[in-house]
XYZ file of C-alpha atoms in Angstrom:
693
model
C 180.437 95.901 183.394
C 180.075 92.213 182.528
C 181.021 91.776 178.839
C 179.205 88.446 178.703
C 175.849 90.163 179.138
C 174.200 91.460 175.965
C 172.790 94.867 176.881
C 170.185 94.689 174.158
C 168.676 91.474 175.484
C 166.547 91.976 178.622
C 167.162 88.479 179.958
C 168.816 87.365 183.129
C 170.004 84.238 184.844
C 168.400 83.723 188.239
C 170.440 81.417 190.479
C 169.075 79.266 193.273
C 168.465 81.440 196.311
C 170.169 80.906 199.627
C 168.262 79.171 202.417
C 166.523 81.707 204.636
C 166.881 79.809 207.918
C 170.587 79.186 207.344
C 170.944 82.880 206.483
C 169.450 83.758 209.887
C 171.909 81.400 211.594
C 174.733 82.954 209.575
C 173.756 86.371 210.926
C 173.957 84.983 214.448
C 177.370 83.558 213.663
C 178.450 87.111 212.832
C 177.029 88.327 216.140
C 178.809 85.515 217.978
C 182.098 86.572 216.398
C 181.795 89.820 218.376
C 182.360 87.746 221.522
C 185.834 86.851 220.228
C 186.983 90.362 219.360
C 189.750 91.537 221.648
C 188.939 95.168 220.830
C 185.466 94.718 222.350
C 185.290 95.146 226.165
C 185.025 91.850 228.001
C 181.567 92.251 229.535
C 180.235 93.411 226.176
C 181.662 90.250 224.630
C 179.672 88.268 227.173
C 176.599 90.294 226.256
C 176.955 89.196 222.631
C 176.853 85.597 223.878
C 173.552 86.445 225.583
C 172.225 88.168 222.463
C 172.904 85.086 220.354
C 171.039 82.914 222.871
C 168.063 85.274 222.791
C 168.094 85.348 218.993
C 168.259 81.559 218.805
C 165.333 81.212 221.192
C 163.223 83.285 218.808
C 164.616 81.393 215.817
C 163.385 78.091 217.250
C 160.107 79.542 218.532
C 159.179 81.029 215.179
C 161.295 80.278 212.117
C 162.297 76.674 212.868
C 158.775 75.901 214.088
C 157.400 77.219 210.783
C 159.952 75.156 208.899
C 158.817 71.998 210.699
C 155.224 72.787 209.736
C 156.241 73.333 206.129
C 158.090 70.014 206.035
C 154.852 68.250 207.029
C 152.948 69.933 204.183
C 153.170 67.889 200.940
C 152.506 71.069 198.949
C 155.548 72.781 200.469
C 158.984 72.863 198.873
C 160.559 72.212 202.298
C 161.416 68.592 203.116
C 163.025 66.745 206.025
C 166.487 67.045 204.474
C 166.169 70.836 204.593
C 165.183 70.618 208.244
C 168.138 68.354 209.025
C 170.605 70.703 207.319
C 169.328 73.678 209.298
C 169.348 71.653 212.534
C 172.983 70.657 211.936
C 173.926 74.283 211.361
C 172.150 75.255 214.598
C 173.968 72.513 216.554
C 177.310 73.703 215.192
C 176.591 77.319 216.091
C 175.495 76.478 219.640
C 178.530 74.265 220.224
C 180.740 77.120 219.033
C 178.907 79.533 221.334
C 179.538 77.428 224.434
C 183.134 76.855 223.362
C 183.768 80.602 223.271
C 182.005 81.026 226.614
C 184.011 78.313 228.384
C 187.412 78.557 226.725
C 187.745 82.308 226.178
C 185.360 84.443 228.207
C 185.301 82.583 231.522
C 189.126 82.426 231.859
C 189.397 86.129 230.963
C 186.722 87.060 233.492
C 188.673 85.154 236.163
C 191.755 87.174 235.284
C 189.724 90.245 236.219
C 188.638 88.623 239.495
C 185.104 88.004 238.227
C 184.121 84.413 238.863
C 181.154 82.075 238.687
C 181.682 79.558 241.474
C 180.419 76.010 241.082
C 179.780 73.937 244.200
C 183.210 72.290 243.902
C 184.891 75.711 243.670
C 183.248 77.144 246.784
C 185.055 77.127 250.144
C 183.369 76.297 253.437
C 182.282 79.868 254.167
C 180.817 80.235 250.705
C 179.003 76.894 250.942
C 177.557 77.922 254.285
C 176.298 81.201 252.807
C 174.782 79.377 249.834
C 173.102 76.869 252.160
C 171.477 79.665 254.154
C 170.413 81.391 250.946
C 168.881 78.143 249.705
C 166.897 77.575 252.906
C 165.729 81.173 253.120
C 165.072 82.175 249.498
C 164.865 79.064 247.345
C 163.574 75.997 249.150
C 160.190 77.543 250.069
C 159.461 77.986 246.354
C 160.475 74.495 245.197
C 157.940 71.705 244.757
C 159.473 68.479 243.415
C 157.076 66.190 241.582
C 157.666 62.435 241.743
C 156.236 60.796 238.641
C 153.711 57.965 238.847
C 150.243 57.330 237.348
C 148.701 59.852 239.746
C 151.499 62.358 239.140
C 151.994 62.463 235.365
C 154.732 64.426 233.664
C 153.920 68.077 234.425
C 153.065 70.794 231.965
C 156.380 72.429 231.101
C 156.071 75.975 229.821
C 158.131 77.371 226.961
C 161.736 78.128 227.990
C 161.091 77.417 231.676
C 164.018 75.736 233.410
C 163.652 72.427 235.251
C 165.698 69.661 236.804
C 165.091 65.992 236.120
C 166.442 63.531 238.696
C 166.687 59.745 238.963
C 166.325 58.646 242.565
C 167.465 55.541 244.422
C 165.263 53.180 246.432
C 161.534 53.456 246.918
C 159.271 56.328 247.824
C 157.515 56.816 251.187
C 154.740 54.455 250.063
C 157.105 51.643 249.076
C 156.810 52.184 245.342
C 159.590 52.144 242.808
C 159.000 55.528 241.129
C 162.461 56.770 240.268
C 161.943 59.950 238.203
C 161.243 63.381 239.691
C 160.925 66.859 238.160
C 161.808 70.125 239.894
C 160.798 73.464 238.392
C 163.257 76.340 238.808
C 161.188 79.375 239.930
C 161.196 82.212 237.420
C 160.670 84.780 240.156
C 164.150 84.179 241.574
C 167.320 85.759 240.151
C 169.355 83.313 238.090
C 172.665 84.934 239.062
C 173.401 85.700 242.729
C 176.346 87.823 243.791
C 178.102 86.654 246.936
C 178.618 89.285 249.645
C 182.101 90.729 250.038
C 182.454 88.989 253.412
C 182.770 85.601 251.659
C 183.880 86.631 248.161
C 187.610 86.711 249.070
C 188.358 89.937 247.225
C 186.638 88.871 244.035
C 183.361 89.671 242.402
C 182.001 86.190 242.964
C 178.698 84.852 241.671
C 176.728 81.636 241.946
C 174.041 80.512 239.562
C 170.637 79.632 240.950
C 170.872 76.259 239.242
C 174.139 75.592 241.087
C 172.452 76.483 244.379
C 169.620 74.032 243.687
C 171.967 71.352 242.391
C 174.037 71.506 245.588
C 170.901 70.839 247.665
C 168.885 68.736 245.256
C 169.049 65.656 247.460
C 167.598 67.621 250.387
C 164.294 67.783 248.494
C 163.689 64.022 248.466
C 163.541 62.899 252.082
C 166.508 60.598 252.395
C 166.556 59.223 248.854
C 169.778 59.514 246.907
C 169.967 61.394 243.623
C 171.683 58.930 241.289
C 171.619 61.147 238.199
C 170.212 64.523 237.226
C 170.245 67.273 234.633
C 168.880 70.702 233.947
C 166.542 70.833 230.974
C 164.607 73.443 229.032
C 162.148 72.979 226.192
C 161.522 75.549 223.466
C 158.045 75.591 221.961
C 156.340 76.976 218.893
C 155.329 80.401 220.192
C 153.770 82.085 217.194
C 150.375 83.297 218.313
C 147.842 81.830 215.900
C 144.301 83.160 215.640
C 141.880 82.789 212.753
C 141.250 86.460 212.087
C 138.400 85.672 209.694
C 136.505 83.698 212.336
C 136.779 85.977 215.368
C 134.675 88.928 216.376
C 137.204 90.626 218.664
C 140.907 90.336 217.881
C 141.989 91.764 221.221
C 139.956 89.235 223.213
C 141.173 86.367 221.046
C 144.797 87.361 221.489
C 144.365 87.906 225.221
C 143.026 84.350 225.422
C 145.808 83.045 223.185
C 148.497 84.494 225.441
C 147.556 81.961 228.127
C 148.187 79.005 225.797
C 151.195 80.361 223.889
C 153.603 78.937 226.484
C 152.447 75.396 225.745
C 152.769 75.128 221.979
C 154.359 72.195 220.204
C 157.900 71.420 221.428
C 160.673 72.059 218.879
C 163.919 71.929 220.896
C 165.132 70.262 224.103
C 168.239 71.534 225.909
C 170.050 69.512 228.565
C 173.525 69.731 230.080
C 176.140 67.625 228.357
C 176.467 65.332 231.397
C 172.801 64.295 231.225
C 172.569 60.472 231.162
C 171.198 59.091 227.922
C 168.276 57.408 229.678
C 167.083 60.754 231.098
C 167.470 62.655 227.841
C 165.663 59.872 225.981
C 162.859 59.958 228.555
C 162.492 63.704 228.032
C 162.495 63.368 224.240
C 159.649 60.876 224.525
C 157.666 63.169 226.832
C 157.944 66.056 224.384
C 157.545 63.874 221.276
C 160.853 65.034 219.832
C 163.436 63.271 217.647
C 167.060 62.859 218.671
C 168.076 65.741 216.370
C 166.028 68.121 218.543
C 168.266 67.401 221.567
C 170.922 70.021 222.315
C 173.543 69.033 224.894
C 175.231 72.176 226.193
C 178.476 72.516 228.095
C 177.429 75.135 230.624
C 174.351 76.947 231.888
C 171.150 76.128 230.070
C 169.860 79.520 228.865
C 172.844 81.827 228.617
C 170.476 84.791 228.193
C 170.174 85.040 231.967
C 173.883 85.875 232.273
C 172.837 89.425 231.480
C 172.181 89.532 235.223
C 175.884 88.955 235.876
C 176.815 91.770 233.496
C 174.386 94.135 235.206
C 175.658 93.297 238.700
C 179.363 93.512 237.914
C 181.173 96.655 238.989
C 183.735 97.046 236.193
C 183.140 100.089 233.981
C 186.466 99.492 232.226
C 185.046 96.219 230.875
C 182.080 97.939 229.242
C 181.687 100.186 226.238
C 182.453 103.809 226.975
C 179.135 105.508 227.795
C 177.467 107.119 224.806
C 175.025 109.958 225.381
C 173.010 110.755 222.240
C 173.268 114.372 221.155
C 170.321 116.764 221.004
C 170.483 118.468 217.557
C 170.683 121.956 219.053
C 171.705 123.737 215.861
C 168.791 122.347 213.855
C 166.233 122.054 216.645
C 166.960 124.565 219.430
C 165.741 123.523 222.863
C 162.968 125.558 224.472
C 161.693 126.656 221.066
C 158.582 125.395 219.343
C 159.224 122.377 217.140
C 156.085 123.227 215.155
C 157.362 126.716 214.456
C 160.765 125.338 213.438
C 159.204 122.877 210.964
C 156.807 125.471 209.545
C 159.466 128.130 208.989
C 162.674 126.270 208.202
C 161.593 122.930 206.797
C 162.104 119.268 207.598
C 164.334 117.851 210.335
C 166.225 114.557 210.137
C 167.195 112.657 213.294
C 169.816 109.915 213.249
C 169.485 107.594 216.238
C 171.211 106.624 218.487
C 173.880 109.142 217.560
C 171.229 111.812 217.996
C 168.761 111.727 220.848
C 165.242 110.343 220.592
C 164.136 113.054 223.046
C 163.027 115.461 220.267
C 160.394 112.900 219.239
C 159.088 112.785 222.803
C 159.158 116.593 222.966
C 157.336 116.805 219.622
C 154.473 114.800 221.123
C 154.690 116.607 224.460
C 154.363 119.973 222.710
C 151.331 118.643 220.846
C 149.730 117.519 224.109
C 150.322 120.856 225.837
C 149.498 123.127 222.896
C 145.839 124.261 223.059
C 145.850 124.805 219.282
C 146.560 121.105 218.636
C 143.225 119.398 218.067
C 144.131 115.862 216.986
C 146.970 113.361 217.368
C 147.268 110.065 215.503
C 149.992 107.464 216.053
C 150.860 103.895 215.133
C 151.976 101.667 217.986
C 154.097 98.605 217.200
C 156.784 98.054 219.834
C 156.686 100.737 222.512
C 157.536 98.599 225.542
C 155.693 98.032 228.820
C 156.726 101.509 229.994
C 156.500 104.368 227.536
C 156.598 108.140 227.898
C 154.972 108.395 224.464
C 151.992 106.275 225.474
C 151.640 108.233 228.701
C 151.522 111.416 226.639
C 148.822 110.007 224.340
C 146.757 109.126 227.399
C 147.232 112.645 228.752
C 146.209 114.113 225.392
C 142.959 112.158 225.483
C 142.333 113.280 229.057
C 142.710 116.890 227.889
C 140.004 116.402 225.317
C 142.117 116.169 222.181
C 141.096 113.762 219.438
C 143.513 110.862 219.844
C 143.660 107.938 217.449
C 146.013 105.052 218.161
C 146.576 102.258 215.654
C 147.744 99.488 217.956
C 149.317 96.444 216.326
C 148.189 93.640 218.601
C 150.178 91.002 216.726
C 153.613 92.541 217.231
C 155.340 89.291 218.103
C 156.154 88.927 221.825
C 154.815 92.441 222.496
C 151.156 91.434 222.274
C 150.448 91.677 225.998
C 152.036 95.122 226.400
C 150.146 96.436 223.379
C 146.826 95.032 224.601
C 147.400 96.744 227.929
C 148.145 100.078 226.222
C 145.062 99.713 224.040
C 142.852 99.179 227.073
C 144.363 102.152 228.917
C 143.892 104.402 225.882
C 140.288 103.332 225.426
C 139.606 103.956 229.112
C 140.340 107.690 228.662
C 138.373 108.066 225.454
C 141.021 107.611 222.762
C 139.940 106.020 219.504
C 141.811 102.723 219.250
C 141.880 100.588 216.112
C 143.864 97.469 215.404
C 144.783 97.984 211.788
C 143.580 95.631 209.056
C 142.658 91.971 209.541
C 145.417 89.842 208.034
C 147.925 92.720 207.824
C 150.299 93.867 210.534
C 150.588 97.639 210.858
C 154.367 98.059 210.824
C 154.519 101.660 209.554
C 155.899 104.183 212.063
C 153.771 107.308 211.830
C 152.833 110.170 214.150
C 150.539 112.939 212.899
C 149.516 116.164 214.650
C 146.734 118.460 213.408
C 146.979 122.061 214.634
C 144.736 125.083 214.164
C 146.739 128.029 212.841
C 144.514 131.059 212.319
C 141.630 130.107 210.069
C 143.340 126.967 208.752
C 144.487 123.560 209.923
C 148.103 122.530 209.484
C 149.514 119.044 209.888
C 152.881 118.004 211.294
C 154.257 114.483 211.044
C 157.024 112.247 212.253
C 157.947 109.190 210.181
C 160.582 106.683 211.169
C 162.450 103.602 210.064
C 162.229 102.307 213.660
C 159.862 101.879 216.582
C 158.490 104.473 218.983
C 160.568 103.083 221.811
C 162.951 105.482 223.611
C 164.841 102.578 225.195
C 165.701 100.705 221.994
C 166.361 104.034 220.253
C 169.547 104.182 222.361
C 171.050 101.107 220.708
C 169.192 100.638 217.375
C 170.314 102.753 214.430
C 167.320 104.445 212.794
C 166.366 107.577 210.922
C 163.458 109.736 212.045
C 161.921 112.450 209.879
C 159.899 115.459 211.098
C 157.977 117.425 208.498
C 155.233 119.965 207.890
C 155.229 119.288 204.138
C 151.585 119.512 203.078
C 151.718 116.674 200.531
C 153.546 114.248 202.783
C 151.405 114.987 205.848
C 148.264 114.697 203.721
C 149.425 111.234 202.630
C 150.038 110.260 206.243
C 146.545 111.446 207.154
C 145.104 109.314 204.334
C 146.861 106.240 205.704
C 145.326 106.797 209.121
C 141.888 107.305 207.545
C 142.206 104.038 205.663
C 143.344 102.135 208.747
C 140.281 103.396 210.608
C 137.612 103.326 207.878
C 138.918 100.425 205.737
C 137.970 102.533 202.716
C 139.879 103.059 199.511
C 142.141 106.092 199.287
C 143.655 107.923 196.380
C 147.147 106.865 195.445
C 149.426 108.839 197.790
C 151.340 111.644 196.151
C 154.570 111.094 198.050
C 154.307 107.984 200.177
C 154.770 104.459 198.955
C 152.335 102.241 200.800
C 152.419 98.476 201.246
C 150.591 96.299 200.382
C 149.474 98.575 197.518
C 152.226 100.270 195.520
C 155.491 99.877 197.420
C 156.581 96.601 195.846
C 155.571 97.624 192.325
C 157.309 101.003 192.623
C 160.503 99.390 193.921
C 160.388 96.947 190.994
C 159.796 99.860 188.615
C 162.859 101.718 189.922
C 164.953 98.556 189.683
C 163.779 98.328 186.067
C 164.858 101.933 185.457
C 168.323 101.137 186.816
C 168.498 98.045 184.597
C 167.438 99.991 181.498
C 170.005 102.712 182.189
C 172.760 100.127 182.551
C 171.805 98.483 179.267
C 171.898 101.909 177.609
C 175.397 102.568 178.974
C 174.241 105.275 181.381
C 175.348 105.547 185.017
C 173.419 102.902 186.964
C 173.738 102.322 190.675
C 171.898 100.649 193.544
C 172.669 101.014 197.242
C 170.130 99.336 199.511
C 170.477 99.247 203.308
C 167.924 96.959 204.954
C 167.641 94.297 207.642
C 166.612 91.383 205.433
C 166.406 90.539 201.718
C 164.217 87.514 200.988
C 161.582 88.575 198.418
C 162.225 86.576 195.236
C 160.905 89.213 192.808
C 162.964 92.022 194.307
C 166.015 89.762 194.290
C 165.372 89.027 190.608
C 165.070 92.767 189.911
C 168.417 93.391 191.612
C 170.050 90.555 189.671
C 168.709 91.807 186.352
C 170.042 95.293 187.035
C 173.384 93.833 188.068
C 173.659 91.610 185.013
C 172.888 94.630 182.826
C 175.955 96.313 184.306
C 174.663 98.296 187.289
C 176.931 98.442 190.311
C 175.035 97.107 193.320
C 175.910 97.458 196.979
C 173.606 95.785 199.481
C 174.017 96.415 203.194
C 171.881 93.676 204.742
C 172.143 93.220 208.490
C 170.393 89.866 208.753
C 169.078 87.229 206.352
C 170.020 87.673 202.696
C 168.909 85.029 200.184
C 170.668 86.615 197.192
C 173.965 84.809 196.441
C 176.483 87.517 195.430
C 179.737 87.084 193.548
C 178.658 84.350 191.114
C 180.659 84.827 187.889
C 178.505 86.226 185.116
C 175.449 86.187 187.354
C 175.946 88.357 190.431
C 179.564 89.487 190.237
C 178.497 93.160 190.178
C 176.849 92.719 193.568
C 178.541 93.143 196.932
C 176.552 92.192 200.033
C 177.826 93.585 203.321
C 176.592 93.133 206.849
C 177.539 95.479 209.665
C 177.630 94.018 213.177
C 178.860 96.468 215.772
C 178.012 98.107 219.051
C 174.544 99.172 217.853
C 171.955 97.062 216.070
C 171.729 98.264 212.481
C 168.061 98.950 211.759
C 168.010 101.850 209.277
C 166.322 101.221 205.932
C 167.562 103.383 203.045
C 167.096 102.781 199.307
C 169.143 104.683 196.704
C 168.541 104.300 192.952
C 170.462 105.936 190.105
C 169.481 105.564 186.432
C 171.298 108.436 184.720
C 173.554 111.436 185.126
C 171.035 114.065 186.233
C 169.877 114.696 189.782
C 166.325 113.815 188.716
C 167.636 110.421 187.596
C 168.102 109.399 191.217
C 165.749 108.521 194.037
C 166.376 108.174 197.756
C 163.780 106.601 200.043
C 163.570 105.931 203.749
C 161.293 103.089 204.758
C 159.789 101.068 207.586
C 159.918 97.942 205.398
C 162.515 95.312 204.729
C 162.626 93.656 201.320
C 160.657 90.612 202.370
C 157.394 89.339 200.896
C 155.631 89.677 204.240
C 156.589 93.367 204.449
C 155.524 94.109 200.907
C 152.251 92.165 200.814
C 151.106 91.296 204.347
C 151.923 94.453 206.286
C 151.041 98.125 206.305
C 154.389 99.761 205.541
C 155.476 103.131 204.232
C 158.439 104.509 202.335
C 158.919 108.175 201.641
C 161.224 110.065 199.270
C 163.806 112.554 200.451
C 163.814 115.406 197.963
C 165.627 118.135 199.887
C 169.204 118.143 198.470
C 170.876 118.821 201.833
C 168.967 116.087 203.641
C 169.572 113.635 200.788
C 173.292 114.299 200.983
C 173.278 113.995 204.743
C 171.594 110.578 204.565
C 174.082 109.420 201.935
C 177.014 110.733 203.982
C 175.822 109.263 207.288
C 173.739 106.173 206.521
C 175.358 104.793 203.360
C 178.929 105.941 202.608
C 180.458 105.112 206.037
C 179.038 101.605 205.874
C 180.371 101.015 202.374
C 183.865 101.831 203.670
C 183.651 100.154 207.080
C 186.731 98.041 207.737
C 186.116 97.019 211.337
C 182.501 95.870 211.746
C 181.810 94.776 208.158
C 181.320 91.254 206.819
C 181.052 90.284 203.166
C 178.681 87.556 202.040
C 180.010 84.897 199.704
C 178.108 83.003 196.990
C 177.801 79.966 199.274
C 175.999 81.955 201.982
C 178.965 82.159 204.355
C 180.300 85.511 205.538
C 183.889 86.634 206.003
C 185.062 89.600 208.015
C 186.372 92.220 205.601
C 189.153 93.415 207.885
C 190.217 93.691 211.501
C 191.255 97.294 211.149
C 190.324 100.451 209.319
C 187.406 102.865 209.613
C 184.347 101.989 211.658
C 181.054 103.584 210.614
C 179.459 103.569 214.051
C 182.567 104.932 215.781
C 182.866 107.679 213.165
C 179.233 108.682 213.637
C 179.596 108.759 217.408
C 182.618 111.043 217.054
C 180.828 113.258 214.534
C 177.798 113.888 216.722
C 179.840 114.151 219.907
C 181.843 116.924 218.254
C 178.657 118.693 217.168
C 177.288 118.457 220.715
C 180.513 119.703 222.327
C-alpha cells in the first residue's frame, strides 16, 4: 500500500508513457539475449538470431514505416526527433546482433565442426566444387544490368537481395558506364552444404552470396570489378486499400499484393565494406537519408540462416524434442468429443504442452457426423497448408452448411487467406470477410448438431490461431464447450459478422469493438474501489502488448489506490512501472523462452469472496486497435476447477519464473530477473509429459 495516496480521493497521477516503437525494439533485445545463453543449445541460439532479423524486417515494414508517415503529418505528435531516437536504437540493436553472431556463435559452431566457408577459407577442391555449382545452378539464373540511360536503375522488390558493382574500363560499346546491378535469385537456396567428399570431415556450408561474389567478375566480359557490395532494401509493406471506396475487398487485395513489394523504401542494408560512393548512390536511388543506411558485418538477411540450422545434423545442439500430450484423461481418444462435452462439461487445452490434435478431431468429428448440420469458423492465420481448412472444404462437399469468416487483411497472410476463400466458395461454402474497417481477430469455431428433436451447439474458442504448426511453439489456451449461453453468444457473433445487424448484448462473451473495453475498464474500477476501501485488490494480466492509454490509466489508478498489480507482457509495454508514488505497486514481467508466449489471461480481484473475482481468456491484447478496430472476444471462466487450473498453469508459474523472466524498469529497459531458478515453460513440459506417461 502506498501511504502517500489518499484512498478517499479518486485521483491519480498519469506519467508519460513509454515509446511504443522503442518498446518493440526492447522486446527484440530480450529475444536476442537468448542467443547468448549458454544453457540454450547452440543451433537454437542461432535460431534466435534469425528470429530477431525476421521481427526487425516486420518492424521496419510496418511500425517504422507508420512512424515515418506520422512524422510527416503536422497533426501528429510524432516528430523527426522521435524517428531519430528509434532509428538509433535500431542501429544499436542490429550492431549487437551481428556482434553476437560473429564473436560468439560462429566460433562456437566451428568448435563443433560446423563452418561457413568464405572464398578465402576454401581449399582448391572446395573452390572447384563451388565453381561447378555456380556454372550449373547459379549462372543461368543471373542477369546483370549495366546502368545507363537506356538501362535505368531496376525495380528492386522489398527484401530482395542484390549486388551492386563498380566496374573498370568501358563497356562493349565504348561507353563509360561503371555501375551494374545483379539480382540474387530467390528460387535458389541461400545456404548450400558442401558434399562430404570436399568437406574435410566437417559440416561445411557456403552462402549463395559467397558463391556469386567469388565469380562476380565472370559476369562482366573481361571488365574488372573494382568495388562491390550486397544490398537489400526494406519497404513499407502494409497493404493499403480504401475499404469505403471498393466494391470487392478480395479483388482489391489481390491486386494490391502485386504492388506491395514496391512500397516506399524505409531501410537500406549493405555490408560494412561497401564503399561510401556505392552506398550513397543507393541511398539516392531509394530516396533515403543517411540514417536509413545499415552497414552489417556479415550476411545481409540473417533470416536465411534458418536453412543452415535445418541442414545441420547435430541433434545435441537442438532443444530436446517435445511431443505435445493428448489429454487422454479428460478427452479419451476414440470417443465422441461431443458426447464428452455434453455429459461432463467444458475442456481446456493448453498448447503446446497439450496437443492441438483434439481441435482438429473436433472438426473432423463434425464433418463426419451426419447429425451435424452446420459449421462456422473464423479464419485469421491458418497457413498455406491446413488440415482444418481441408476439413471445412470436405464439410461443404458433404452438404453441410459451412460459414467461414475469412480475414483477408491478416498481415502477410493475405494471399493464403484469399486462396482459402476461393477454394471454400468453389465448393459452396458461405464465405464472408468480416466488417469493413475491422479485422476479425476472434478465434471461434461453432458446430450445430441435431440431437433428437432439438439442436445443440458446440464451440471452440481460443487465445490463438487455428494453425496446427504454430500451435507447436506458441503458448495458447483453447476452450471447448457445450454451454448453451456461451455457444448462443458465439452464434450471435457469427450472425452479426454475416448480416451486419445489431445483436443483443452477449450474456457471457465480451465483444470488441462494443463492450470489451468498457467492461475491462469497469473491472479495473472495481479493483480500484476495493483497494481504496481497504479490501483485497489484485490484478494479474497476461497479454502480448499493453499500449492502450485508457487501460493503462485504469491500471495505474488501481495501483495508486493500493492494488497489487502483476503484468506479464511479452512484447511492447508502454506503462512505466516502478515509479515511486506512481507505479511502484506494479511489476511488469516478460517471459522469453523456448516457446512464444501468446496466451491472454485477465484476472481481477476486488474483495474476499469468490464472486469478487473474475477470470477471462481473450483473443485480444490491450491495444487500442484490438479494442476498437477489431472483432475480438473474451470469455469468463466460471468453473472453479478450470479457473484454478488456468491460474496454476498460465499465471502462477510465470510470476515465479527465474530463468526466462525479464523485469521492465521505469525507463523502458528490461533486466533479466535471474539466471537460475524455476522455469515456467520447463515446468509445464514436465507436468504434461508426466501426465502423458
